[in-house]
mmCIF file of C-alpha atoms (C1' of nucleotides) in Angstrom:
data_model
loop_
_atom_site.group_PDB
_atom_site.id
_atom_site.type_symbol
_atom_site.label_atom_id
_atom_site.label_comp_id
_atom_site.label_asym_id
_atom_site.label_seq_id
_atom_site.Cartn_x
_atom_site.Cartn_y
_atom_site.Cartn_z
ATOM 1 C CA MET A 1 0.181 0.327 0.204
ATOM 2 C CA LYS A 2 1.695 2.535 0.106
ATOM 3 C CA GLY A 3 5.621 3.089 -0.915
ATOM 4 C CA GLU A 4 6.276 6.439 -1.488
ATOM 5 C CA ASP A 5 6.275 7.835 1.941
ATOM 6 C CA SER A 6 10.080 9.611 2.726
ATOM 7 C CA PHE A 7 11.605 8.785 5.885
ATOM 8 C CA PHE A 8 9.575 13.116 6.567
ATOM 9 C CA GLN A 9 6.111 11.681 5.294
ATOM 10 C CA GLN A 10 5.856 9.150 8.016
ATOM 11 C CA VAL A 11 7.136 11.123 10.614
ATOM 12 C CA TRP A 12 4.498 13.151 10.099
ATOM 13 C CA GLU A 13 2.575 10.376 9.811
ATOM 14 C CA ILE A 14 3.229 9.225 12.987
ATOM 15 C CA VAL A 15 2.903 12.578 15.403
ATOM 16 C CA ALA A 16 -0.511 12.928 13.617
ATOM 17 C CA CYS A 17 -1.272 9.741 15.386
ATOM 18 C CA ILE A 18 -0.034 10.241 17.867
ATOM 19 C CA PRO A 19 -2.988 10.372 20.847
ATOM 20 C CA ARG A 20 -4.540 12.994 23.229
ATOM 21 C CA GLY A 21 -2.795 13.151 26.376
ATOM 22 C CA SER A 22 0.543 11.037 25.239
ATOM 23 C CA VAL A 23 4.433 11.654 24.819
ATOM 24 C CA THR A 24 6.107 10.176 22.253
ATOM 25 C CA THR A 25 9.542 10.895 21.220
ATOM 26 C CA TYR A 26 12.642 11.131 19.064
ATOM 27 C CA GLY A 27 13.880 7.994 18.989
ATOM 28 C CA LEU A 28 10.900 5.734 19.449
ATOM 29 C CA ILE A 29 9.593 7.604 16.083
ATOM 30 C CA ALA A 30 13.047 6.696 13.719
ATOM 31 C CA ARG A 31 13.169 3.199 15.129
ATOM 32 C CA SER A 32 9.481 2.449 14.919
ATOM 33 C CA LEU A 33 10.760 3.817 10.549
ATOM 34 C CA GLY A 34 12.882 1.192 10.952
ATOM 35 C CA SER A 35 16.361 3.199 11.931
ATOM 36 C CA PRO A 36 16.790 3.685 16.255
ATOM 37 C CA GLY A 37 19.889 6.235 14.941
ATOM 38 C CA ALA A 38 18.402 8.505 12.400
ATOM 39 C CA ALA A 39 16.354 10.078 16.501
ATOM 40 C CA ARG A 40 18.531 13.837 14.927
ATOM 41 C CA THR A 41 16.600 13.170 11.081
ATOM 42 C CA VAL A 42 13.396 13.096 12.654
ATOM 43 C CA GLY A 43 13.264 16.539 14.774
ATOM 44 C CA TRP A 44 14.850 17.372 11.699
ATOM 45 C CA ALA A 45 11.510 16.548 10.121
ATOM 46 C CA MET A 46 9.831 18.693 12.890
ATOM 47 C CA ARG A 47 11.772 21.531 12.582
ATOM 48 C CA ALA A 48 10.911 21.519 8.874
ATOM 49 C CA ALA A 49 7.275 20.231 9.781
ATOM 50 C CA PRO A 50 4.255 22.314 7.482
ATOM 51 C CA ASP A 51 2.883 23.646 10.155
ATOM 52 C CA HIS A 52 -0.532 23.281 7.377
ATOM 53 C CA MET A 53 -0.690 19.525 8.508
ATOM 54 C CA GLY A 54 -1.630 21.042 12.297
ATOM 55 C CA LEU A 55 0.993 18.156 13.542
ATOM 56 C CA PRO A 56 1.761 17.836 17.524
ATOM 57 C CA CYS A 57 4.389 18.539 17.581
ATOM 58 C CA HIS A 58 4.562 18.954 21.258
ATOM 59 C CA ARG A 59 3.869 16.030 21.991
ATOM 60 C CA VAL A 60 6.932 14.517 20.365
ATOM 61 C CA VAL A 61 9.960 15.088 23.238
ATOM 62 C CA ASN A 62 13.543 13.149 23.711
ATOM 63 C CA GLN A 63 14.393 10.103 25.263
ATOM 64 C CA GLN A 64 14.983 12.253 28.787
ATOM 65 C CA GLY A 65 10.997 13.795 28.270
ATOM 66 C CA THR A 66 12.093 17.461 28.421
ATOM 67 C CA LEU A 67 12.178 19.771 25.896
ATOM 68 C CA SER A 68 14.902 21.004 24.218
ATOM 69 C CA PRO A 69 15.766 24.484 23.321
ATOM 70 C CA GLU A 70 13.047 26.750 23.875
ATOM 71 C CA ALA A 71 13.375 27.693 19.978
ATOM 72 C CA ALA A 72 10.697 25.504 19.315
ATOM 73 C CA PHE A 73 7.709 25.922 19.594
ATOM 74 C CA GLY A 74 8.112 28.750 21.132
ATOM 75 C CA GLY A 75 8.906 27.869 24.524
ATOM 76 C CA ALA A 76 8.842 25.402 26.935
ATOM 77 C CA ALA A 77 5.834 26.948 29.022
ATOM 78 C CA ARG A 78 4.031 27.695 25.751
ATOM 79 C CA GLN A 79 5.127 23.249 25.539
ATOM 80 C CA ARG A 80 3.984 22.634 29.174
ATOM 81 C CA SER A 81 0.452 24.249 28.712
ATOM 82 C CA LEU A 82 -0.180 22.675 26.147
ATOM 83 C CA LEU A 83 0.441 18.693 27.126
ATOM 84 C CA GLU A 84 -0.958 19.816 30.608
ATOM 85 C CA ALA A 85 -4.277 21.163 29.188
ATOM 86 C CA GLU A 86 -4.021 17.055 27.021
ATOM 87 C CA GLY A 87 -3.721 15.674 30.172
ATOM 88 C CA VAL A 88 -0.349 14.694 30.393
ATOM 89 C CA LEU A 89 1.213 15.004 33.856
ATOM 90 C CA PHE A 90 4.614 16.607 34.942
ATOM 91 C CA THR A 91 7.346 15.823 37.571
ATOM 92 C CA GLU A 92 8.268 18.322 39.206
ATOM 93 C CA ASP A 93 11.790 18.271 37.664
ATOM 94 C CA GLY A 94 9.888 20.006 35.024
ATOM 95 C CA ARG A 95 9.885 16.992 32.961
ATOM 96 C CA ILE A 96 6.810 14.886 30.997
ATOM 97 C CA ASP A 97 5.833 11.915 33.803
ATOM 98 C CA MET A 98 7.570 8.950 31.095
ATOM 99 C CA LYS A 99 5.776 6.671 32.454
ATOM 100 C CA HIS A 100 2.361 7.306 32.622
ATOM 101 C CA CYS A 101 2.490 10.219 28.937
ATOM 102 C CA LEU A 102 5.245 7.337 27.088
ATOM 103 C CA TRP A 103 3.133 6.346 23.588
ATOM 104 C CA THR A 104 4.868 3.433 21.850
ATOM 105 C CA PRO A 105 4.685 3.794 17.901
ATOM 106 C CA PRO A 106 3.569 0.871 16.140
ATOM 107 C CA GLY A 107 5.355 -1.790 14.960
ATOM 108 C CA CYS A 108 8.166 -0.681 16.623
ATOM 109 C CA MET A 109 10.767 -2.934 16.022
ATOM 110 C CA GLY A 110 10.006 -5.077 18.483
ATOM 111 C CA GLN A 111 9.791 -2.018 21.153
ATOM 112 C CA ARG A 112 12.435 -3.508 23.475
ATOM 113 C "C1'" DG B 1 28.893 10.571 -4.791
ATOM 114 C "C1'" DC B 2 30.943 14.050 -1.075
ATOM 115 C "C1'" DC B 3 29.431 18.101 2.748
ATOM 116 C "C1'" DG B 4 26.582 20.822 5.175
ATOM 117 C "C1'" DT B 5 22.709 20.390 8.809
ATOM 118 C "C1'" DG B 6 19.821 19.001 13.079
ATOM 119 C "C1'" DA B 7 14.211 20.279 17.221
ATOM 120 C "C1'" DC B 8 18.668 13.436 19.239
ATOM 121 C "C1'" DG B 9 21.057 10.049 22.634
ATOM 122 C "C1'" DA B 10 25.118 8.254 24.991
ATOM 123 C "C1'" DT B 11 28.657 8.910 27.414
ATOM 124 C "C1'" DT B 12 32.280 12.583 30.227
ATOM 125 C "C1'" DC B 13 33.892 16.191 32.880
ATOM 126 C "C1'" DC C 1 22.894 20.017 36.156
ATOM 127 C "C1'" DG C 2 25.986 21.947 33.042
ATOM 128 C "C1'" DA C 3 28.465 22.006 29.244
ATOM 129 C "C1'" DA C 4 31.613 19.754 25.276
ATOM 130 C "C1'" DT C 5 32.444 15.287 22.728
ATOM 131 C "C1'" DC C 6 30.709 11.405 19.143
ATOM 132 C "C1'" DG C 7 28.016 8.573 17.085
ATOM 133 C "C1'" DC C 8 24.556 8.556 13.929
ATOM 134 C "C1'" DC C 9 20.372 8.520 9.674
ATOM 135 C "C1'" DA C 10 18.289 11.675 6.136
ATOM 136 C "C1'" DC C 11 17.987 15.321 3.247
ATOM 137 C "C1'" DG C 12 19.711 19.248 0.605
ATOM 138 C "C1'" DG C 13 22.574 21.540 -2.914
#
DNA sequence: GCCGTGACGATTC
DNA sequence: CGAATCGCCACGG
């Protein structure tokens, strides 16, 4: 069925599939695409992501559950508000509570 | 087919 | 924790 999905396209596809109240990580997405080491490329896809897709990029964070540079999303505080508004929990460290909000993409290569 | 890029990940100091 | 470094991979030029 579909074959011409560029890496970027697949990333956007998964991001668009993230359920509300959950978050995923760049590395996890890269894994589900078959490239466990392409976490950077996934992040790059976000940067180059067309906003007309309405991608919930605020639901994509790094493995630690922390937001990278505030330059993204228009401010880390901004993202936190968005996530909390969707039901995502935060720790006292200001990090996302991965234990309860981490979502794993389908076909995650065995998701070990 | 090489080079630069980058919103990551892990490791090290 | 913060800063620095290396590795890894895909895209554009």
